[in-house]
Amino acid sequence: AVVSTQSTGDKKVVDSVFGIKPSQSGVIANGRVIIVENTFSEDDFIFLEEYQLHTINNILGHLVNADLEGVDPDDFTSSLISDIIMKVAAARGIEETKGTERKAVLEVEPTLRISSSLPGIPIKVSVVVDPLSKIAQRVSPVLSVLRKLVPLNIDLYLVPALQLSDLPLKNYYHYVLNDEIEFDEEGNILGSHVATLSGLPLKRILTLAMETPEPWLVQPIIAKHDLDNIKLEDIDHALSATFRLEHISFFSPLFYLHLLFSFL
């Protein structure tokens, strides 16, 4: 239902029941209240319809797999199923509406706008990043992989720092992230994760290392040169090294529970 209040009585009812203030417009779908700030286009309605159908299909799947022991099959009619789906979907919509949506309003045009090439209704993503930052080194390959998996419309805003007291980046970084992992019949991973860096300075002393999560213990297993003191002008061919994940540490806080039994 599309709600746009006109009369004073309608405004009070809509405000008290749905939380839609005077002069506001809203869309109500199975208990979910959406406040429309600007416009609600045809694509928005299509996306909302697909989301609602996805929610209903999930509920229907749980009903099909539910343990119906003790339920009379004659009572489990299509009318009852529709009633359950409607009530559960409405309850979920009301619960999700309680969340707070925070959206940054950017009044400038993006530095780069990338449209999705995948079928389906795209998800709009706005990225604000300093191009000379470690975050920028990591977010660009992540977005690149996500565009291969889901339809994304990306608005990229490059906001560099106005003043620099030091070099913002002191490393050459390549983030390795594959969009798909393939296994053979024995469960071994096919292919390899490779990072290639080119155009590096020849006379500077460099260090080759991997940046991994803290619980991972990754060590080089094949390397012909000292990876801590690399001078490319002294190497006749391309330098390569193979790293292997040796161990993963799992840790968790330990709680002691003391029970005191009193016998009367």
PDB file of N, CA and C in Angstrom, residues 6-75:
ATOM      1  N   GLN A   6      -3.470  13.186   3.637  1.00  0.00           N
ATOM      2  CA  GLN A   6      -4.058  14.428   3.167  1.00  0.00           C
ATOM      3  C   GLN A   6      -4.831  15.120   4.282  1.00  0.00           C
ATOM      4  N   SER A   7      -5.910  14.478   4.769  1.00  0.00           N
ATOM      5  CA  SER A   7      -6.729  15.107   5.797  1.00  0.00           C
ATOM      6  C   SER A   7      -6.063  15.026   7.159  1.00  0.00           C
ATOM      7  N   THR A   8      -6.520  15.879   8.095  1.00  0.00           N
ATOM      8  CA  THR A   8      -5.942  15.917   9.440  1.00  0.00           C
ATOM      9  C   THR A   8      -6.172  14.601  10.166  1.00  0.00           C
ATOM     10  N   GLY A   9      -7.396  14.034  10.023  1.00  0.00           N
ATOM     11  CA  GLY A   9      -7.681  12.767  10.692  1.00  0.00           C
ATOM     12  C   GLY A   9      -6.812  11.644  10.185  1.00  0.00           C
ATOM     13  N   ASP A  10      -6.626  11.589   8.855  1.00  0.00           N
ATOM     14  CA  ASP A  10      -5.776  10.555   8.281  1.00  0.00           C
ATOM     15  C   ASP A  10      -4.342  10.694   8.769  1.00  0.00           C
ATOM     16  N   LYS A  11      -3.865  11.921   8.877  1.00  0.00           N
ATOM     17  CA  LYS A  11      -2.486  12.151   9.308  1.00  0.00           C
ATOM     18  C   LYS A  11      -2.264  11.625  10.717  1.00  0.00           C
ATOM     19  N   LYS A  12      -3.224  11.837  11.611  1.00  0.00           N
ATOM     20  CA  LYS A  12      -3.075  11.372  12.990  1.00  0.00           C
ATOM     21  C   LYS A  12      -3.055   9.851  13.052  1.00  0.00           C
ATOM     22  N   VAL A  13      -3.938   9.217  12.273  1.00  0.00           N
ATOM     23  CA  VAL A  13      -3.993   7.757  12.273  1.00  0.00           C
ATOM     24  C   VAL A  13      -2.701   7.162  11.709  1.00  0.00           C
ATOM     25  N   VAL A  14      -2.261   7.682  10.579  1.00  0.00           N
ATOM     26  CA  VAL A  14      -1.063   7.158   9.944  1.00  0.00           C
ATOM     27  C   VAL A  14       0.159   7.404  10.817  1.00  0.00           C
ATOM     28  N   ASP A  15       0.219   8.557  11.492  1.00  0.00           N
ATOM     29  CA  ASP A  15       1.342   8.874  12.371  1.00  0.00           C
ATOM     30  C   ASP A  15       1.384   7.922  13.558  1.00  0.00           C
ATOM     31  N   SER A  16       0.234   7.688  14.183  1.00  0.00           N
ATOM     32  CA  SER A  16       0.191   6.864  15.385  1.00  0.00           C
ATOM     33  C   SER A  16       0.370   5.376  15.077  1.00  0.00           C
ATOM     34  N   VAL A  17      -0.155   4.922  13.939  1.00  0.00           N
ATOM     35  CA  VAL A  17      -0.113   3.493  13.623  1.00  0.00           C
ATOM     36  C   VAL A  17       1.168   3.120  12.889  1.00  0.00           C
ATOM     37  N   PHE A  18       1.548   3.900  11.870  1.00  0.00           N
ATOM     38  CA  PHE A  18       2.670   3.533  11.023  1.00  0.00           C
ATOM     39  C   PHE A  18       3.920   4.376  11.256  1.00  0.00           C
ATOM     40  N   GLY A  19       3.808   5.456  12.015  1.00  0.00           N
ATOM     41  CA  GLY A  19       4.964   6.303  12.256  1.00  0.00           C
ATOM     42  C   GLY A  19       5.330   7.191  11.093  1.00  0.00           C
ATOM     43  N   ILE A  20       4.375   7.421  10.178  1.00  0.00           N
ATOM     44  CA  ILE A  20       4.622   8.282   9.018  1.00  0.00           C
ATOM     45  C   ILE A  20       4.126   9.684   9.361  1.00  0.00           C
ATOM     46  N   LYS A  21       5.050  10.623   9.408  1.00  0.00           N
ATOM     47  CA  LYS A  21       4.737  11.986   9.818  1.00  0.00           C
ATOM     48  C   LYS A  21       3.971  12.726   8.722  1.00  0.00           C
ATOM     49  N   PRO A  22       3.272  13.820   9.106  1.00  0.00           N
ATOM     50  CA  PRO A  22       2.592  14.644   8.103  1.00  0.00           C
ATOM     51  C   PRO A  22       3.574  15.136   7.031  1.00  0.00           C
ATOM     52  N   SER A  23       3.087  15.219   5.823  1.00  0.00           N
ATOM     53  CA  SER A  23       3.852  15.633   4.636  1.00  0.00           C
ATOM     54  C   SER A  23       4.787  14.544   4.138  1.00  0.00           C
ATOM     55  N   GLN A  24       4.868  13.403   4.859  1.00  0.00           N
ATOM     56  CA  GLN A  24       5.688  12.290   4.395  1.00  0.00           C
ATOM     57  C   GLN A  24       4.842  11.301   3.597  1.00  0.00           C
ATOM     58  N   SER A  25       5.503  10.545   2.752  1.00  0.00           N
ATOM     59  CA  SER A  25       4.877   9.442   2.027  1.00  0.00           C
ATOM     60  C   SER A  25       5.567   8.150   2.422  1.00  0.00           C
ATOM     61  N   GLY A  26       4.846   7.059   2.301  1.00  0.00           N
ATOM     62  CA  GLY A  26       5.414   5.777   2.696  1.00  0.00           C
ATOM     63  C   GLY A  26       4.814   4.635   1.917  1.00  0.00           C
ATOM     64  N   VAL A  27       5.520   3.504   1.968  1.00  0.00           N
ATOM     65  CA  VAL A  27       5.063   2.272   1.338  1.00  0.00           C
ATOM     66  C   VAL A  27       4.996   1.198   2.414  1.00  0.00           C
ATOM     67  N   ILE A  28       3.872   0.489   2.483  1.00  0.00           N
ATOM     68  CA  ILE A  28       3.668  -0.554   3.483  1.00  0.00           C
ATOM     69  C   ILE A  28       3.517  -1.878   2.758  1.00  0.00           C
ATOM     70  N   ALA A  29       4.370  -2.843   3.123  1.00  0.00           N
ATOM     71  CA  ALA A  29       4.330  -4.156   2.490  1.00  0.00           C
ATOM     72  C   ALA A  29       4.458  -5.229   3.564  1.00  0.00           C
ATOM     73  N   ASN A  30       3.367  -5.921   3.864  1.00  0.00           N
ATOM     74  CA  ASN A  30       3.378  -7.014   4.847  1.00  0.00           C
ATOM     75  C   ASN A  30       3.972  -6.580   6.181  1.00  0.00           C
ATOM     76  N   GLY A  31       3.547  -5.439   6.673  1.00  0.00           N
ATOM     77  CA  GLY A  31       4.017  -4.970   7.969  1.00  0.00           C
ATOM     78  C   GLY A  31       5.279  -4.141   7.908  1.00  0.00           C
ATOM     79  N   ARG A  32       5.954  -4.137   6.788  1.00  0.00           N
ATOM     80  CA  ARG A  32       7.176  -3.346   6.636  1.00  0.00           C
ATOM     81  C   ARG A  32       6.798  -1.932   6.196  1.00  0.00           C
ATOM     82  N   VAL A  33       7.253  -0.943   6.964  1.00  0.00           N
ATOM     83  CA  VAL A  33       6.958   0.456   6.665  1.00  0.00           C
ATOM     84  C   VAL A  33       8.221   1.102   6.104  1.00  0.00           C
ATOM     85  N   ILE A  34       8.117   1.639   4.903  1.00  0.00           N
ATOM     86  CA  ILE A  34       9.246   2.284   4.234  1.00  0.00           C
ATOM     87  C   ILE A  34       8.912   3.750   4.039  1.00  0.00           C
ATOM     88  N   ILE A  35       9.683   4.623   4.679  1.00  0.00           N
ATOM     89  CA  ILE A  35       9.495   6.060   4.516  1.00  0.00           C
ATOM     90  C   ILE A  35      10.154   6.501   3.218  1.00  0.00           C
ATOM     91  N   VAL A  36       9.400   7.132   2.351  1.00  0.00           N
ATOM     92  CA  VAL A  36       9.915   7.582   1.061  1.00  0.00           C
ATOM     93  C   VAL A  36      10.407   9.016   1.218  1.00  0.00           C
ATOM     94  N   GLU A  37      11.721   9.211   1.090  1.00  0.00           N
ATOM     95  CA  GLU A  37      12.295  10.543   1.262  1.00  0.00           C
ATOM     96  C   GLU A  37      12.217  11.354  -0.032  1.00  0.00           C
ATOM     97  N   ASN A  38      12.555  10.724  -1.132  1.00  0.00           N
ATOM     98  CA  ASN A  38      12.549  11.445  -2.403  1.00  0.00           C
ATOM     99  C   ASN A  38      11.490  10.848  -3.334  1.00  0.00           C
ATOM    100  N   THR A  39      11.860   9.839  -4.070  1.00  0.00           N
ATOM    101  CA  THR A  39      10.924   9.163  -4.973  1.00  0.00           C
ATOM    102  C   THR A  39      11.039   7.664  -4.770  1.00  0.00           C
ATOM    103  N   PHE A  40       9.976   6.965  -5.099  1.00  0.00           N
ATOM    104  CA  PHE A  40       9.957   5.503  -5.061  1.00  0.00           C
ATOM    105  C   PHE A  40       9.601   5.048  -6.464  1.00  0.00           C
ATOM    106  N   SER A  41      10.618   4.684  -7.223  1.00  0.00           N
ATOM    107  CA  SER A  41      10.454   4.427  -8.651  1.00  0.00           C
ATOM    108  C   SER A  41       9.878   3.032  -8.897  1.00  0.00           C
ATOM    109  N   GLU A  42       9.634   2.764 -10.159  1.00  0.00           N
ATOM    110  CA  GLU A  42       9.132   1.442 -10.552  1.00  0.00           C
ATOM    111  C   GLU A  42      10.133   0.356 -10.219  1.00  0.00           C
ATOM    112  N   ASP A  43      11.436   0.648 -10.405  1.00  0.00           N
ATOM    113  CA  ASP A  43      12.470  -0.329 -10.057  1.00  0.00           C
ATOM    114  C   ASP A  43      12.463  -0.622  -8.559  1.00  0.00           C
ATOM    115  N   ASP A  44      12.180   0.401  -7.739  1.00  0.00           N
ATOM    116  CA  ASP A  44      12.112   0.186  -6.294  1.00  0.00           C
ATOM    117  C   ASP A  44      10.964  -0.753  -5.938  1.00  0.00           C
ATOM    118  N   PHE A  45       9.826  -0.584  -6.604  1.00  0.00           N
ATOM    119  CA  PHE A  45       8.695  -1.478  -6.345  1.00  0.00           C
ATOM    120  C   PHE A  45       9.021  -2.907  -6.771  1.00  0.00           C
ATOM    121  N   ILE A  46       9.712  -3.046  -7.898  1.00  0.00           N
ATOM    122  CA  ILE A  46      10.085  -4.389  -8.373  1.00  0.00           C
ATOM    123  C   ILE A  46      11.037  -5.049  -7.390  1.00  0.00           C
ATOM    124  N   PHE A  47      12.012  -4.274  -6.895  1.00  0.00           N
ATOM    125  CA  PHE A  47      12.959  -4.810  -5.921  1.00  0.00           C
ATOM    126  C   PHE A  47      12.246  -5.219  -4.634  1.00  0.00           C
ATOM    127  N   LEU A  48      11.308  -4.376  -4.175  1.00  0.00           N
ATOM    128  CA  LEU A  48      10.554  -4.690  -2.965  1.00  0.00           C
ATOM    129  C   LEU A  48       9.727  -5.956  -3.154  1.00  0.00           C
ATOM    130  N   GLU A  49       9.111  -6.097  -4.331  1.00  0.00           N
ATOM    131  CA  GLU A  49       8.308  -7.292  -4.606  1.00  0.00           C
ATOM    132  C   GLU A  49       9.177  -8.544  -4.603  1.00  0.00           C
ATOM    133  N   GLU A  50      10.356  -8.475  -5.230  1.00  0.00           N
ATOM    134  CA  GLU A  50      11.249  -9.626  -5.250  1.00  0.00           C
ATOM    135  C   GLU A  50      11.728  -9.975  -3.849  1.00  0.00           C
ATOM    136  N   TYR A  51      12.002  -8.958  -3.027  1.00  0.00           N
ATOM    137  CA  TYR A  51      12.444  -9.218  -1.658  1.00  0.00           C
ATOM    138  C   TYR A  51      11.337  -9.893  -0.850  1.00  0.00           C
ATOM    139  N   GLN A  52      10.098  -9.424  -1.033  1.00  0.00           N
ATOM    140  CA  GLN A  52       8.973 -10.020  -0.313  1.00  0.00           C
ATOM    141  C   GLN A  52       8.747 -11.466  -0.752  1.00  0.00           C
ATOM    142  N   LEU A  53       8.862 -11.731  -2.053  1.00  0.00           N
ATOM    143  CA  LEU A  53       8.715 -13.102  -2.538  1.00  0.00           C
ATOM    144  C   LEU A  53       9.821 -13.999  -1.994  1.00  0.00           C
ATOM    145  N   HIS A  54      11.044 -13.444  -1.886  1.00  0.00           N
ATOM    146  CA  HIS A  54      12.157 -14.214  -1.311  1.00  0.00           C
ATOM    147  C   HIS A  54      11.871 -14.554   0.149  1.00  0.00           C
ATOM    148  N   THR A  55      11.328 -13.590   0.894  1.00  0.00           N
ATOM    149  CA  THR A  55      10.982 -13.834   2.292  1.00  0.00           C
ATOM    150  C   THR A  55       9.904 -14.907   2.415  1.00  0.00           C
ATOM    151  N   ILE A  56       8.874 -14.816   1.567  1.00  0.00           N
ATOM    152  CA  ILE A  56       7.781 -15.795   1.603  1.00  0.00           C
ATOM    153  C   ILE A  56       8.290 -17.189   1.240  1.00  0.00           C
ATOM    154  N   ASN A  57       9.178 -17.282   0.253  1.00  0.00           N
ATOM    155  CA  ASN A  57       9.721 -18.588  -0.132  1.00  0.00           C
ATOM    156  C   ASN A  57      10.529 -19.203   1.013  1.00  0.00           C
ATOM    157  N   ASN A  58      11.260 -18.369   1.755  1.00  0.00           N
ATOM    158  CA  ASN A  58      11.998 -18.888   2.910  1.00  0.00           C
ATOM    159  C   ASN A  58      11.050 -19.434   3.965  1.00  0.00           C
ATOM    160  N   ILE A  59       9.994 -18.688   4.247  1.00  0.00           N
ATOM    161  CA  ILE A  59       9.015 -19.147   5.240  1.00  0.00           C
ATOM    162  C   ILE A  59       8.355 -20.440   4.769  1.00  0.00           C
ATOM    163  N   LEU A  60       8.009 -20.508   3.485  1.00  0.00           N
ATOM    164  CA  LEU A  60       7.372 -21.705   2.940  1.00  0.00           C
ATOM    165  C   LEU A  60       8.312 -22.904   3.028  1.00  0.00           C
ATOM    166  N   GLY A  61       9.615 -22.663   2.793  1.00  0.00           N
ATOM    167  CA  GLY A  61      10.586 -23.755   2.905  1.00  0.00           C
ATOM    168  C   GLY A  61      10.662 -24.300   4.313  1.00  0.00           C
ATOM    169  N   HIS A  62      10.610 -23.417   5.329  1.00  0.00           N
ATOM    170  CA  HIS A  62      10.611 -23.878   6.720  1.00  0.00           C
ATOM    171  C   HIS A  62       9.348 -24.664   7.042  1.00  0.00           C
ATOM    172  N   LEU A  63       8.225 -24.241   6.471  1.00  0.00           N
ATOM    173  CA  LEU A  63       6.977 -24.966   6.719  1.00  0.00           C
ATOM    174  C   LEU A  63       7.030 -26.365   6.115  1.00  0.00           C
ATOM    175  N   VAL A  64       7.588 -26.477   4.919  1.00  0.00           N
ATOM    176  CA  VAL A  64       7.668 -27.782   4.259  1.00  0.00           C
ATOM    177  C   VAL A  64       8.552 -28.733   5.050  1.00  0.00           C
ATOM    178  N   ASN A  65       9.649 -28.217   5.629  1.00  0.00           N
ATOM    179  CA  ASN A  65      10.595 -29.059   6.364  1.00  0.00           C
ATOM    180  C   ASN A  65      10.277 -29.154   7.846  1.00  0.00           C
ATOM    181  N   ALA A  66       9.185 -28.538   8.271  1.00  0.00           N
ATOM    182  CA  ALA A  66       8.856 -28.531   9.692  1.00  0.00           C
ATOM    183  C   ALA A  66       8.357 -29.898  10.139  1.00  0.00           C
ATOM    184  N   ASP A  67       8.574 -30.177  11.419  1.00  0.00           N
ATOM    185  CA  ASP A  67       8.078 -31.408  12.023  1.00  0.00           C
ATOM    186  C   ASP A  67       6.596 -31.241  12.333  1.00  0.00           C
ATOM    187  N   LEU A  68       5.748 -31.926  11.583  1.00  0.00           N
ATOM    188  CA  LEU A  68       4.303 -31.770  11.714  1.00  0.00           C
ATOM    189  C   LEU A  68       3.678 -32.907  12.516  1.00  0.00           C
ATOM    190  N   GLU A  69       4.493 -33.537  13.349  1.00  0.00           N
ATOM    191  CA  GLU A  69       3.964 -34.631  14.173  1.00  0.00           C
ATOM    192  C   GLU A  69       2.911 -34.083  15.141  1.00  0.00           C
ATOM    193  N   GLY A  70       1.776 -34.741  15.181  1.00  0.00           N
ATOM    194  CA  GLY A  70       0.700 -34.317  16.056  1.00  0.00           C
ATOM    195  C   GLY A  70      -0.263 -33.345  15.407  1.00  0.00           C
ATOM    196  N   VAL A  71       0.038 -32.914  14.163  1.00  0.00           N
ATOM    197  CA  VAL A  71      -0.841 -31.990  13.452  1.00  0.00           C
ATOM    198  C   VAL A  71      -1.754 -32.791  12.538  1.00  0.00           C
ATOM    199  N   ASP A  72      -3.033 -32.545  12.643  1.00  0.00           N
ATOM    200  CA  ASP A  72      -4.011 -33.233  11.803  1.00  0.00           C
ATOM    201  C   ASP A  72      -3.845 -32.766  10.358  1.00  0.00           C
ATOM    202  N   PRO A  73      -3.583 -33.707   9.425  1.00  0.00           N
ATOM    203  CA  PRO A  73      -3.409 -33.292   8.020  1.00  0.00           C
ATOM    204  C   PRO A  73      -4.601 -32.545   7.462  1.00  0.00           C
ATOM    205  N   ASP A  74      -5.793 -32.850   7.979  1.00  0.00           N
ATOM    206  CA  ASP A  74      -6.984 -32.158   7.477  1.00  0.00           C
ATOM    207  C   ASP A  74      -6.987 -30.684   7.861  1.00  0.00           C
ATOM    208  N   ASP A  75      -6.282 -30.354   8.971  1.00  0.00           N
ATOM    209  CA  ASP A  75      -6.232 -28.949   9.407  1.00  0.00           C
ATOM    210  C   ASP A  75      -5.150 -28.164   8.669  1.00  0.00           C
TER     211      ASP A  75
END
